[in-house]
Coordinates of C-alpha atoms and ligand atoms in Angstrom, one line a residue:
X1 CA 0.0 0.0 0.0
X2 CA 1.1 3.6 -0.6
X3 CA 2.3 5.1 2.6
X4 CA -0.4 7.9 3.3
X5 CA -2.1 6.7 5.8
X6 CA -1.3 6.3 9.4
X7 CA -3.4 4.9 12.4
X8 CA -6.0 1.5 12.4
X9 CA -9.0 2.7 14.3
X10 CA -8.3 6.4 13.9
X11 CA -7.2 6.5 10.5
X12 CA -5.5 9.4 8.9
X13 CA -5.1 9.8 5.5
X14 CA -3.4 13.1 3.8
X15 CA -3.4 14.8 0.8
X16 CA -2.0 17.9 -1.4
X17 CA 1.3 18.8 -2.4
X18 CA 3.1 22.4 -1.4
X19 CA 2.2 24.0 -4.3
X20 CA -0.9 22.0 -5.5
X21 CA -4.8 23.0 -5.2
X22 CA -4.8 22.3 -1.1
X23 CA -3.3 20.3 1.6
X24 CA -5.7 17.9 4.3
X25 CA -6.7 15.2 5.1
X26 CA -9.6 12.2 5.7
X27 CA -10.1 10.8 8.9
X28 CA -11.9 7.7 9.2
X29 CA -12.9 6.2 12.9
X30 CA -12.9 9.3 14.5
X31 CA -15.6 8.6 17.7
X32 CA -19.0 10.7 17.2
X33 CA -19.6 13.8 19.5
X34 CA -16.4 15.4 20.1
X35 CA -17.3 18.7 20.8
X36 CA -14.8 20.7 18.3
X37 CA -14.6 24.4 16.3
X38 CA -12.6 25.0 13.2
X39 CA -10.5 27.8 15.4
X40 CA -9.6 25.1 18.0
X41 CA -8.0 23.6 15.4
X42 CA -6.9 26.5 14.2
X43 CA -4.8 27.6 17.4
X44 CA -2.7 24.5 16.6
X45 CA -2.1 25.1 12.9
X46 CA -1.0 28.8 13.7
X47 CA 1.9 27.1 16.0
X48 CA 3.1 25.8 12.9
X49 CA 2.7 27.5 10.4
X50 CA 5.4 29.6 8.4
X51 CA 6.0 33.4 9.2
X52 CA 4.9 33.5 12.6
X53 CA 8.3 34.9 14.1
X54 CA 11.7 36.0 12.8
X55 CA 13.2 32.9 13.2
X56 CA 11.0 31.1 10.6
X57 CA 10.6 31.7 6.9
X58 CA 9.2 34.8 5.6
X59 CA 6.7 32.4 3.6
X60 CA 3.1 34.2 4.7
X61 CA 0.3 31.1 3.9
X62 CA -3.0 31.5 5.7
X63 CA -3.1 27.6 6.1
X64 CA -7.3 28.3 7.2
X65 CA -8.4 24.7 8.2
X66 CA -12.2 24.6 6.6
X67 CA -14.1 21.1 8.1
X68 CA -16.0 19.9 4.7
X69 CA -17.9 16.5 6.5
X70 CA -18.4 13.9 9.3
X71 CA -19.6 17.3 11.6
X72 CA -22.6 18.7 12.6
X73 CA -23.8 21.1 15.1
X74 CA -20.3 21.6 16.2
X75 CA -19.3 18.0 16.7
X76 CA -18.2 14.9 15.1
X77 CA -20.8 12.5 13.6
X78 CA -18.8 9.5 13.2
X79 CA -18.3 9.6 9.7
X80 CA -15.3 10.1 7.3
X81 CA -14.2 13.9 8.1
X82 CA -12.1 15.9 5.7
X83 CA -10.2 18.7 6.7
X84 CA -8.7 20.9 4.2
X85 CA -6.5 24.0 3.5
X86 CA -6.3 25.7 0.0
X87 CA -3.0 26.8 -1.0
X88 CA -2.4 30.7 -1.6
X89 CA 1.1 32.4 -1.5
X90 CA 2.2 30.0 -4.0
X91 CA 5.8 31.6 -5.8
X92 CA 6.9 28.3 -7.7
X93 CA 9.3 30.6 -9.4
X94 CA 11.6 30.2 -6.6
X95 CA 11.8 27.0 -7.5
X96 CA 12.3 27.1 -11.3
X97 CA 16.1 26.3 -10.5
X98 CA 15.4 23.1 -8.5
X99 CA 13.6 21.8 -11.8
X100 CA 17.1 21.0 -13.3
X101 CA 19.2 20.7 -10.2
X102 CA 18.9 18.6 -7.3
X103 CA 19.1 20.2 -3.6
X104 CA 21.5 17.9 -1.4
X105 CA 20.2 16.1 1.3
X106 CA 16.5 16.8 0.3
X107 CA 13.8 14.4 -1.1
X108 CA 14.3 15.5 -5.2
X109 CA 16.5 12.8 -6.7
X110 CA 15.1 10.1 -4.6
X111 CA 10.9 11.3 -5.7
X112 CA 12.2 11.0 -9.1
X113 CA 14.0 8.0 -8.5
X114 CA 10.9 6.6 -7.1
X115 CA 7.7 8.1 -9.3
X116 CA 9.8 9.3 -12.5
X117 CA 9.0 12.9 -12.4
X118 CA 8.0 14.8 -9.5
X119 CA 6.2 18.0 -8.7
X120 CA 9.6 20.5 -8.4
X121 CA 7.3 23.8 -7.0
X122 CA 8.0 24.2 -3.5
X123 CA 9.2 20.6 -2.8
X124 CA 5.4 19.0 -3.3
X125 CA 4.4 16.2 -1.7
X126 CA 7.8 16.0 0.1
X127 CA 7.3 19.7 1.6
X128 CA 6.5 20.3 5.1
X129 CA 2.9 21.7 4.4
X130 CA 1.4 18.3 4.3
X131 CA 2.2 18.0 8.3
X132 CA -0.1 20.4 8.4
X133 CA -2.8 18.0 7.7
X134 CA -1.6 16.0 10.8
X135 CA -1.5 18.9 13.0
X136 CA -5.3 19.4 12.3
X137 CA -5.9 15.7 12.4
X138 CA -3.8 15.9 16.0
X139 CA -6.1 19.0 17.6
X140 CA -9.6 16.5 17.5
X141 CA -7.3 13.6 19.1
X142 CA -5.7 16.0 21.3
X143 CA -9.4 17.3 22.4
X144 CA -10.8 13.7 22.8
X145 CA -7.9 12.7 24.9
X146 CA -7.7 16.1 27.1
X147 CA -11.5 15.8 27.7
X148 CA -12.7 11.9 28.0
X149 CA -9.4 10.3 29.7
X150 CA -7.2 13.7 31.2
X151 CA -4.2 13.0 29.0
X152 CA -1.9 15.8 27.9
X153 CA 0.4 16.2 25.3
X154 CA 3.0 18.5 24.9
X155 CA 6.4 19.0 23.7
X156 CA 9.1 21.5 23.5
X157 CA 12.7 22.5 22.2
X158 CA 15.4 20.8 24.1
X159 CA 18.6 21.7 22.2
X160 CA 19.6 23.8 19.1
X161 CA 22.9 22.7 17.7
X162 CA 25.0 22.7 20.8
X163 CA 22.5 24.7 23.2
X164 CA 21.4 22.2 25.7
X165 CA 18.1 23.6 27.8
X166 CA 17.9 22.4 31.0
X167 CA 14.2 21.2 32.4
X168 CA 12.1 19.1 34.2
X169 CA 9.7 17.8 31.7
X170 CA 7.8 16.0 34.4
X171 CA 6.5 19.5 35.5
X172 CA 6.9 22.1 32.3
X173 CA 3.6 23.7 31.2
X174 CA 2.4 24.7 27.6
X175 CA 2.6 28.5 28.9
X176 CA 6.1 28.1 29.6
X177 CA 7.1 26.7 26.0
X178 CA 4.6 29.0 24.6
X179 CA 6.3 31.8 26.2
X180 CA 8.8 32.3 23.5
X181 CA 9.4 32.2 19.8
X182 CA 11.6 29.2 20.0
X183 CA 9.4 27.3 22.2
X184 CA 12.0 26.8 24.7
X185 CA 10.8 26.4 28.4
X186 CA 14.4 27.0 29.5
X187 CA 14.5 31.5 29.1
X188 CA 18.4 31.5 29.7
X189 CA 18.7 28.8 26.8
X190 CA 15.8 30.4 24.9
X191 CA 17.6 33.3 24.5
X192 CA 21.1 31.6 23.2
X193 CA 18.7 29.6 20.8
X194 CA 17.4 32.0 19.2
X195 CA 20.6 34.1 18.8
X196 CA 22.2 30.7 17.0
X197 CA 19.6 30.6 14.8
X198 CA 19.8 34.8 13.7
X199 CA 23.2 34.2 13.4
X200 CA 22.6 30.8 11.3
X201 CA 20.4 32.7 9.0
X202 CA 22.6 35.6 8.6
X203 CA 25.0 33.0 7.4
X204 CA 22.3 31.7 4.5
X205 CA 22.6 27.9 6.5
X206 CA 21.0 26.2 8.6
X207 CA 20.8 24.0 12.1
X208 CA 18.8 21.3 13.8
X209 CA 18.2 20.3 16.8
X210 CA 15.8 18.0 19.5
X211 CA 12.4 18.3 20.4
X212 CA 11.7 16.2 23.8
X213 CA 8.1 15.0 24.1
X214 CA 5.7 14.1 26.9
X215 CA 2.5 12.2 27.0
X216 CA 1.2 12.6 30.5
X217 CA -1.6 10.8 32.3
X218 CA -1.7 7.5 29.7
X219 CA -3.4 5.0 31.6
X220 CA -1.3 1.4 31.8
X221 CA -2.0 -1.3 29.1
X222 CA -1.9 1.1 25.7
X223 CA 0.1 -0.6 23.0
X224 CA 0.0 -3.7 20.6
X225 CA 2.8 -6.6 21.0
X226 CA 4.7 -7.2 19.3
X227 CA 5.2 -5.1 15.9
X228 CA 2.3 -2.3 17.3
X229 CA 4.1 -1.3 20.4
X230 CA 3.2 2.0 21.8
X231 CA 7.1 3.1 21.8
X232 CA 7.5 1.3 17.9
X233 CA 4.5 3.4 16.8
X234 CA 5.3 6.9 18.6
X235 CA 8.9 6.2 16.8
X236 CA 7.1 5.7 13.3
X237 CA 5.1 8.5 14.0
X238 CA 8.0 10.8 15.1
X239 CA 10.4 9.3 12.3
X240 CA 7.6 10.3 9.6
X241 CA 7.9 13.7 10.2
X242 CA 10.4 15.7 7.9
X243 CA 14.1 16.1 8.5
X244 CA 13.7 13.6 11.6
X245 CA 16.7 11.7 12.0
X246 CA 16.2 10.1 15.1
X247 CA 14.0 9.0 18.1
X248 CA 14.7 7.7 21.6
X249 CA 12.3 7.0 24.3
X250 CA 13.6 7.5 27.9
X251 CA 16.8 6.7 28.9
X252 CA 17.7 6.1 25.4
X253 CA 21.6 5.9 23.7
X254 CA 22.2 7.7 26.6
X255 CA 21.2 4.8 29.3
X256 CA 23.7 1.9 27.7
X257 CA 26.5 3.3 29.2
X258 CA 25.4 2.1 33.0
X259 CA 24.3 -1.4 34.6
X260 CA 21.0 -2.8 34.7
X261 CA 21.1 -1.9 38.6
X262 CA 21.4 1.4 37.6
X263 CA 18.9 1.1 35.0
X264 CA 16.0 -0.6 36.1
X265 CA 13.3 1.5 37.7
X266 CA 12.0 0.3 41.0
X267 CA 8.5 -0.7 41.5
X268 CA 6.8 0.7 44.6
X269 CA 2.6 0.7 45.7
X270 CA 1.7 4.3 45.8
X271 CA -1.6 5.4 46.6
X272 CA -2.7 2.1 45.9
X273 CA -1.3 1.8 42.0
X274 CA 1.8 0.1 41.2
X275 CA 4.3 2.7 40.9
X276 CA 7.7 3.5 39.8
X277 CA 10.3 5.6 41.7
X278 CA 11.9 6.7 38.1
X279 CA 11.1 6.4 34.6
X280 CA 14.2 5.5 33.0
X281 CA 11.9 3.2 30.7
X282 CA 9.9 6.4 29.3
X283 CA 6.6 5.3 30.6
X284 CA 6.3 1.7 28.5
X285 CA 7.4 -1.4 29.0
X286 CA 7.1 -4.4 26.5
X287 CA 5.8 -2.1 24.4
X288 CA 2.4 -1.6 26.8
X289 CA 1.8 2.0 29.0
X290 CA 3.0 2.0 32.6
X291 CA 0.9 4.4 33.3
X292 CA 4.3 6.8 33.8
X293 CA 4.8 9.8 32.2
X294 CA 6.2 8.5 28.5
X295 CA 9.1 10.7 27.6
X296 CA 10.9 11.0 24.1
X297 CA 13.8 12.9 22.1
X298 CA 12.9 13.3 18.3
X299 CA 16.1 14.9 16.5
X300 CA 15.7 16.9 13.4
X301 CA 18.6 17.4 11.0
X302 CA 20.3 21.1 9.9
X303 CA 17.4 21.3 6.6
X304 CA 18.9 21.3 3.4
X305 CA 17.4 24.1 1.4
X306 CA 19.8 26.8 2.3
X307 CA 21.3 30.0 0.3
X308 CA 24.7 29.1 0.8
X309 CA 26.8 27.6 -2.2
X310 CA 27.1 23.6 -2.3
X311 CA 27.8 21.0 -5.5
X312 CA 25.2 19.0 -6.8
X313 CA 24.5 17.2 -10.5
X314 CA 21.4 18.4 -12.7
X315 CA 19.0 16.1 -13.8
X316 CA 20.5 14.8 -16.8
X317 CA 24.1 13.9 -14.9
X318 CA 25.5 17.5 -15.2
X319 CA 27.7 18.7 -12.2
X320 CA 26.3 22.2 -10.6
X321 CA 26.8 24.4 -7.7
X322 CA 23.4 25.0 -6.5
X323 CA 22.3 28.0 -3.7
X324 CA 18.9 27.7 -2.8
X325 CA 16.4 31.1 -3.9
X326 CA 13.2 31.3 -2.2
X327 CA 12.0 31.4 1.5
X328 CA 13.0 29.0 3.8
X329 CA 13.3 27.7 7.5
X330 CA 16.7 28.1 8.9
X331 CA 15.6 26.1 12.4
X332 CA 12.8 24.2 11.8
X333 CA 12.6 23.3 15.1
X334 CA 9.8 25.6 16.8
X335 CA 7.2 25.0 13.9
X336 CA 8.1 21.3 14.8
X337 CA 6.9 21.4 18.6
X338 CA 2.9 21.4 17.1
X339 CA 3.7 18.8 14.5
X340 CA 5.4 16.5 17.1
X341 CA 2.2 17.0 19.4
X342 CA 0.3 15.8 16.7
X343 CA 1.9 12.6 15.8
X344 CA 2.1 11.9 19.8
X345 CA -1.7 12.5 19.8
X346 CA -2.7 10.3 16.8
X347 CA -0.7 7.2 18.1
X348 CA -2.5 7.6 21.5
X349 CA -5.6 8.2 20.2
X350 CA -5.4 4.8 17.9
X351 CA -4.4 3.0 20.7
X352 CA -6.8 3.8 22.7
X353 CA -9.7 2.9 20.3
X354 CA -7.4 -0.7 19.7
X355 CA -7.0 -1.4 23.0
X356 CA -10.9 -0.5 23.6
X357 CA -11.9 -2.8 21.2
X358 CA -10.4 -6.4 22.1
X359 CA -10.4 -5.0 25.6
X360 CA -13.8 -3.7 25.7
Ligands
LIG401 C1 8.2 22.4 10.0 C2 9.2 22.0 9.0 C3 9.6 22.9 8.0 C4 10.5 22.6 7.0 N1 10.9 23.5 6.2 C5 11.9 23.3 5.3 C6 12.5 24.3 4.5 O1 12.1 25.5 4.6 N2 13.5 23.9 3.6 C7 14.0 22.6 3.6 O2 14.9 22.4 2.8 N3 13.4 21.7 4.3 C8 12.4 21.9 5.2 N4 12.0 20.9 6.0 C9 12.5 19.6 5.9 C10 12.2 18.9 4.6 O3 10.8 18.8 4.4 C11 12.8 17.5 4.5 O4 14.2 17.6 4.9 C12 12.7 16.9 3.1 O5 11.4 16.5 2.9 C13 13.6 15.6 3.0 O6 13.3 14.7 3.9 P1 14.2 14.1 5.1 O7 15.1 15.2 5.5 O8 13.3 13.6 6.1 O9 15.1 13.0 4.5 C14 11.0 21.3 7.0 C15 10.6 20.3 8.0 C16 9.7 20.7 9.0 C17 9.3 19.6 10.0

């Protein structure tokens, strides 16, 4: 099957390229009567979308989210629901040079190697925009979850190129990571972040960096053994999303290095639940909720599309230098945090609904 789709029971599938008609997506399984507006949904697109500070791309796109079915009287119905943004600053000029000449370390030789020919204007199908399809998808998992089972998702920048924020994600709020343009709970760091990325941009390059995520309040037993795990599908999820480059869920690389003394998280009775005094594990075990606080690093790559000089081949074999026109992201990072949110909510969501139904 072609890869557009993600989820069993909550189903997404998305649509549209960059520069195409629109950008959305259908989603079948949603549950009937979640109480939902179009500017709910909204609030999360704008956290992603381009021009919102100095430190993203100039690009201005309204990205208004329009519900077209499967809602009535302000909720869901239960049926198929499309959600849908039309395209409007579209400059595929910009792009006229990428026609001809590959970008390195982006998706153009490999589309054509793949389907032949491939959309060129603004990346297509292989662009960013289409994550925005998720991120609306994301807000009606995100209000189910929030409102019928008190689990809350958020995420936030942990570390641009060498900056390292220092935080306690057991306890950060969304008002603190909302209370920058970098989305960095940590001000001091904030502040260094977002200096590293001016200067970045100034330079016509780019950097990456990691987003750490947090699923709060996830009641034990979520996840399908063996190839559905809850920390194998939060990794496809997070690896799905552009310029990821890697995942790790709690102690990660990081926790090889000591013993399985060290390692291993006590188990204690608190309050009557089984408990753990730490949560090296990131909140699953086996694959199956703990009913912990899971806790993951997504790292996204330095993109490629940058205005600084670099060798590449045309299509036809020819070597070219190649330094990107147009209006792109120097840190993708901050748009990220929303996108990252999303994926975190959809896998949840789905396996809430599969573990409902063999569970009842
Ligand atoms: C929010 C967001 C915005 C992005 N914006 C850009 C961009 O402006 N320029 C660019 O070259 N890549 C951008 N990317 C990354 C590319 O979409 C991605 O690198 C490309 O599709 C190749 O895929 P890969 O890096 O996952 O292999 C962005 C990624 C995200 C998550």
């Amino acid at each position: 099957m072609a890869g557009n789709s993600f989820g069993q029971l909550f189903r997404i599938t998305t649509f549209g390229e960059s520069h195409g008609g629109a950008v959305g997506c259908v989603i079948d399984g949603c549950p009937p009567g979640i109480s939902i507006t179009e500017a709910e949904i909204q609030k999360e697109l704008d956290r992603r979308k381009p021009g919102q500070s100095k430190i993203t791309t100039p690009r201005k796109e309204a990205d208004t989210i329009k519900i077209l079915s499967g809602y009535f009287e302000g909720k869901t119905t239960g049926t198929p629901i499309l959600l849908i943004a039309y395209n409007a600053d579209v400059k595929s000029e910009d792009y006229l040079e990428l026609k001809e000449a590959y970008r390195p370390s982006h998706a153009d030789f490999t589309y054509e190697a793949k389907y032949g020919f491939r959309d060129w204007r603004g990346s297509g199908r292989a662009s960013a925009r289409e994550t925005l399809a998720r991120v609306a998808a994301g807000a009606i998992a995100q209000k189910y979850l929030k409102e019928k089972l008190g689990i809350e998702i958020l995420s936030y920048i942990d570390q641009v190129g060498d900056i390292k924020a220092a935080v306690d994600f057991e306890t950060v709020t969304p008002e603190a990571i909302e209370s920058n343009i970098i989305r960095c709970p940590d001000q001091a760091a904030a502040e260094k972040m977002i200096a590293l990325v001016e200067k970045v941009k100034s330079e016509g390059d780019s950097v990456g960096g990691v987003i750490q995520g947090v699923i709060r309040n996830v009641p034990p037993g979520l996840g399908e053994p063996v190839f559905d795990k809850l920390s194998a599908d939060l990794g496809k999820g997070m690896l799905s999303i552009n310029a990821v480059k890697g995942f790790e869920i709690g102690s990660g690389f990081a926790g090889v290095s000591g013993r399985g003394s060290e390692h291993n998280d006590p188990l204690e009775v608190r309050d009557g639940k089984i408990r753990t005094t730490k949560n090296d594990a990131g909140g699953t075990y086996g694959g199956i909720s703990s009913g912990e606080t899971i806790h993951f690093r997504v790292a996204f790559k330095p993109v490629s599309t940058i205005a600084k000089e670099q060798d590449t081949v045309t299509r036809d074999k020819r070597p070219t230098k190649l330094s990107a026109a147009g209006r792109h992201d120097p840190c993708v990072l901050p748009r990220a945090v929303p996108i990252v949110d999303a994926m975190s909510a959809l896998v949840v969501m789905d396996h809430h609904l599969r573990h409902k139904a063999q569970n009842g």
